[in-house]
Amino acid sequence: LPLLVINTHCHFDHIGGNSEFSDIAASSYDKAFTLAALDQDRDTSLAKQLNCPINNYQVTRWLDHEEQIEIGDNDFLVVLHTPGHTPDSICLWLPSDSILFAGDTLYPYVPITVTDLQAFRTSINYILHFLPSHATIACGHITNSFQASELSTCLALVDDIIAKKISSLPPIEMGSNSLIYERDELSILIKSE
């Protein structure tokens, strides 16, 4: 099979090596956002903001929700559009091993930056109902052993944030426009414009 690089979203730490490859795949959910990763004015990759230059690359394949990507030996990944962290976030489901590769959609122990709380809620609810309870979630940062059974805690946290049933932690150094909400090993950082 040919090599295909799949970006879980267009932040600099997930696209930095793209220019070294010829076949790059990304979510079709919000192509304009994804394409703006290389736009110095929009900087959706956050590369300019963090002084981390990104070489030009071309997305050669746009991935649709629930599209299957063949990975050999009658095995495949299922693409899941999971906006919330970014509009172009995706997860990849490997049914043969019951593993969800979550990118930055979800991870424990450090705050998940969420740019659209309602979209994030919809994505977590979708994943919760899509995955079998015994599935393992391999997060883009921190851990490869988050359990799908813990998704209900995340959904409850989001619901409490939306319903204003939980208070944020005191403002952090990232600016007073950033709020962090915590429950157990999960925390969500919401940056308002």
Short mmCIF file of C-alpha atoms in Angstrom, two decimals:
data_model
loop_
_atom_site.label_atom_id
_atom_site.label_comp_id
_atom_site.label_asym_id
_atom_site.label_seq_id
_atom_site.Cartn_x
_atom_site.Cartn_y
_atom_site.Cartn_z
CA LEU A 1 0.00 0.00 0.00
CA PRO A 2 1.19 3.55 -0.65
CA LEU A 3 2.07 5.79 2.30
CA LEU A 4 -0.70 8.20 3.29
CA VAL A 5 -0.17 10.82 6.00
CA ILE A 6 -3.44 11.52 7.81
CA ASN A 7 -3.69 14.78 9.75
CA THR A 8 -6.07 14.62 12.71
CA HIS A 9 -6.27 18.43 12.47
CA CYS A 10 -4.18 21.28 11.13
CA HIS A 11 -2.29 22.50 14.21
CA PHE A 12 1.46 22.91 13.70
CA ASP A 13 2.43 19.94 15.87
CA HIS A 14 0.33 17.65 13.66
CA ILE A 15 1.29 19.00 10.23
CA GLY A 16 4.93 20.02 10.71
CA GLY A 17 6.37 17.16 8.66
CA ASN A 18 3.76 17.17 5.90
CA SER A 19 6.10 18.75 3.35
CA GLU A 20 8.25 15.60 3.43
CA PHE A 21 5.41 13.49 1.98
CA SER A 22 3.44 13.50 -1.25
CA ASP A 23 0.09 12.07 -0.07
CA ILE A 24 -1.58 14.08 2.70
CA ALA A 25 -5.13 13.47 3.91
CA ALA A 26 -7.28 15.79 6.00
CA SER A 27 -10.89 16.24 7.06
CA SER A 28 -13.35 17.46 4.45
CA TYR A 29 -15.52 18.96 7.22
CA ASP A 30 -14.09 22.49 7.04
CA LYS A 31 -11.67 22.67 4.13
CA ALA A 32 -11.28 26.45 4.40
CA PHE A 33 -10.05 26.13 7.98
CA THR A 34 -7.64 23.35 7.03
CA LEU A 35 -6.29 25.26 4.03
CA ALA A 36 -5.77 28.35 6.21
CA ALA A 37 -3.08 26.49 8.14
CA LEU A 38 -0.52 27.91 5.70
CA ASP A 39 -2.14 31.36 5.53
CA GLN A 40 -0.04 33.79 7.59
CA ASP A 41 -3.05 36.03 8.20
CA ARG A 42 -5.39 33.32 9.49
CA ASP A 43 -2.73 31.03 11.05
CA THR A 44 -5.14 28.22 11.95
CA SER A 45 -2.07 26.01 12.49
CA LEU A 46 -0.92 28.35 15.31
CA ALA A 47 2.57 28.14 13.77
CA LYS A 48 3.03 31.89 13.37
CA GLN A 49 1.73 32.59 16.87
CA LEU A 50 4.29 30.14 18.29
CA ASN A 51 7.10 31.05 15.86
CA CYS A 52 7.19 27.56 14.39
CA PRO A 53 7.48 27.80 10.59
CA ILE A 54 5.61 25.23 8.50
CA ASN A 55 6.75 24.34 4.98
CA ASN A 56 4.14 24.33 2.23
CA TYR A 57 2.32 21.11 1.49
CA GLN A 58 -0.74 20.04 -0.47
CA VAL A 59 -3.72 18.07 0.84
CA THR A 60 -4.22 15.38 -1.80
CA ARG A 61 -7.17 13.57 -0.22
CA TRP A 62 -10.15 15.01 1.63
CA LEU A 63 -11.67 12.55 4.09
CA ASP A 64 -15.42 12.27 4.56
CA HIS A 65 -17.20 11.27 7.76
CA GLU A 66 -17.32 7.47 8.17
CA GLU A 67 -15.12 6.98 5.09
CA GLN A 68 -13.05 3.80 5.24
CA ILE A 69 -9.33 3.84 4.52
CA GLU A 70 -7.86 0.48 3.54
CA ILE A 71 -4.68 -0.33 5.46
CA GLY A 72 -4.00 -3.83 4.10
CA ASP A 73 -4.91 -7.44 4.90
CA ASN A 74 -8.63 -6.64 4.69
CA ASP A 75 -8.19 -4.11 7.50
CA PHE A 76 -9.33 -0.50 7.49
CA LEU A 77 -9.64 2.74 9.46
CA VAL A 78 -12.94 4.59 9.75
CA VAL A 79 -12.74 8.39 9.61
CA LEU A 80 -14.89 10.20 12.18
CA HIS A 81 -15.36 13.97 11.93
CA THR A 82 -15.08 15.27 15.48
CA PRO A 83 -15.05 19.09 15.45
CA GLY A 84 -14.64 20.94 18.73
CA HIS A 85 -10.91 21.17 19.39
CA THR A 86 -10.70 22.58 15.86
CA PRO A 87 -13.32 22.58 13.09
CA ASP A 88 -11.26 20.04 11.11
CA SER A 89 -10.60 17.53 13.91
CA ILE A 90 -10.97 13.86 13.10
CA CYS A 91 -10.57 10.57 14.91
CA LEU A 92 -9.63 7.27 13.27
CA TRP A 93 -11.34 4.05 14.36
CA LEU A 94 -9.53 0.74 13.91
CA PRO A 95 -12.34 -1.79 14.47
CA SER A 96 -10.11 -4.87 14.22
CA ASP A 97 -8.22 -3.79 17.37
CA SER A 98 -10.97 -1.70 19.01
CA ILE A 99 -8.73 1.37 19.10
CA LEU A 100 -9.75 4.96 18.43
CA PHE A 101 -6.89 7.27 17.44
CA ALA A 102 -8.23 10.54 18.84
CA GLY A 103 -5.65 13.12 17.85
CA ASP A 104 -6.34 16.12 20.10
CA THR A 105 -10.09 15.55 20.27
CA LEU A 106 -9.72 13.98 23.70
CA TYR A 107 -7.03 13.34 26.29
CA PRO A 108 -6.81 13.20 30.09
CA TYR A 109 -4.55 14.94 32.64
CA VAL A 110 -4.03 18.25 30.79
CA PRO A 111 -6.64 20.68 29.49
CA ILE A 112 -8.19 19.94 26.10
CA THR A 113 -8.45 23.22 24.23
CA VAL A 114 -11.97 23.53 22.84
CA THR A 115 -12.83 26.20 20.28
CA ASP A 116 -16.51 25.27 19.85
CA LEU A 117 -18.11 23.75 22.94
CA GLN A 118 -21.38 22.71 21.27
CA ALA A 119 -19.54 21.00 18.39
CA PHE A 120 -17.27 19.31 20.94
CA ARG A 121 -20.31 18.05 22.84
CA THR A 122 -21.82 16.66 19.65
CA SER A 123 -18.51 14.93 18.80
CA ILE A 124 -18.06 13.37 22.26
CA ASN A 125 -21.68 12.19 22.27
CA TYR A 126 -21.20 10.68 18.80
CA ILE A 127 -18.00 8.86 19.84
CA LEU A 128 -19.66 7.64 23.06
CA HIS A 129 -22.46 6.02 21.07
CA PHE A 130 -20.26 4.86 18.18
CA LEU A 131 -17.58 3.01 20.15
CA PRO A 132 -18.06 -0.25 22.01
CA SER A 133 -17.54 0.28 25.75
CA HIS A 134 -14.43 -1.95 25.74
CA ALA A 135 -12.62 0.23 23.16
CA THR A 136 -9.34 1.93 23.94
CA ILE A 137 -8.69 5.54 22.97
CA ALA A 138 -5.15 6.44 21.89
CA CYS A 139 -4.91 10.16 22.51
CA GLY A 140 -2.63 12.42 20.46
CA HIS A 141 -0.84 13.59 23.58
CA ILE A 142 -0.43 12.06 27.01
CA THR A 143 -1.76 8.47 26.82
CA ASN A 144 -2.67 5.57 24.59
CA SER A 145 -4.92 3.85 27.11
CA PHE A 146 -7.91 6.09 27.80
CA GLN A 147 -11.01 3.89 28.01
CA ALA A 148 -14.18 4.52 26.01
CA SER A 149 -16.15 3.87 29.19
CA GLU A 150 -14.77 7.21 30.49
CA LEU A 151 -16.42 9.20 27.69
CA SER A 152 -19.60 9.60 29.75
CA THR A 153 -17.59 11.58 32.33
CA CYS A 154 -16.40 13.91 29.58
CA LEU A 155 -19.92 14.35 28.22
CA ALA A 156 -21.27 15.09 31.71
CA LEU A 157 -18.55 17.70 32.22
CA VAL A 158 -19.44 19.40 28.92
CA ASP A 159 -23.15 19.33 29.77
CA ASP A 160 -22.43 20.93 33.15
CA ILE A 161 -20.33 23.66 31.49
CA ILE A 162 -23.12 24.41 29.02
CA ALA A 163 -25.75 24.43 31.81
CA LYS A 164 -23.45 26.60 33.98
CA LYS A 165 -23.57 23.97 36.76
CA ILE A 166 -19.81 24.02 37.24
CA SER A 167 -17.42 26.87 37.95
CA SER A 168 -14.17 27.38 36.12
CA LEU A 169 -10.84 27.39 37.86
CA PRO A 170 -9.25 30.79 38.47
CA PRO A 171 -7.97 32.47 35.26
CA ILE A 172 -4.61 31.22 34.07
CA GLU A 173 -1.56 32.87 32.55
CA MET A 174 -2.84 32.17 29.02
CA GLY A 175 -5.08 35.18 29.57
CA SER A 176 -8.22 36.07 31.40
CA ASN A 177 -10.23 35.00 28.35
CA SER A 178 -9.26 31.36 28.99
CA LEU A 179 -11.39 29.26 31.31
CA ILE A 180 -10.60 25.77 32.59
CA TYR A 181 -13.18 23.34 33.89
CA GLU A 182 -12.18 20.07 35.57
CA ARG A 183 -13.70 16.77 36.57
CA ASP A 184 -11.63 13.77 37.62
CA GLU A 185 -8.70 13.43 35.17
CA LEU A 186 -10.43 15.51 32.48
CA SER A 187 -10.15 19.25 31.98
CA ILE A 188 -11.41 21.52 29.24
CA LEU A 189 -9.91 24.88 28.34
CA ILE A 190 -12.21 27.28 26.54
CA LYS A 191 -10.65 30.32 24.90
CA SER A 192 -13.05 33.10 24.07
CA GLU A 193 -12.20 35.65 21.40
#
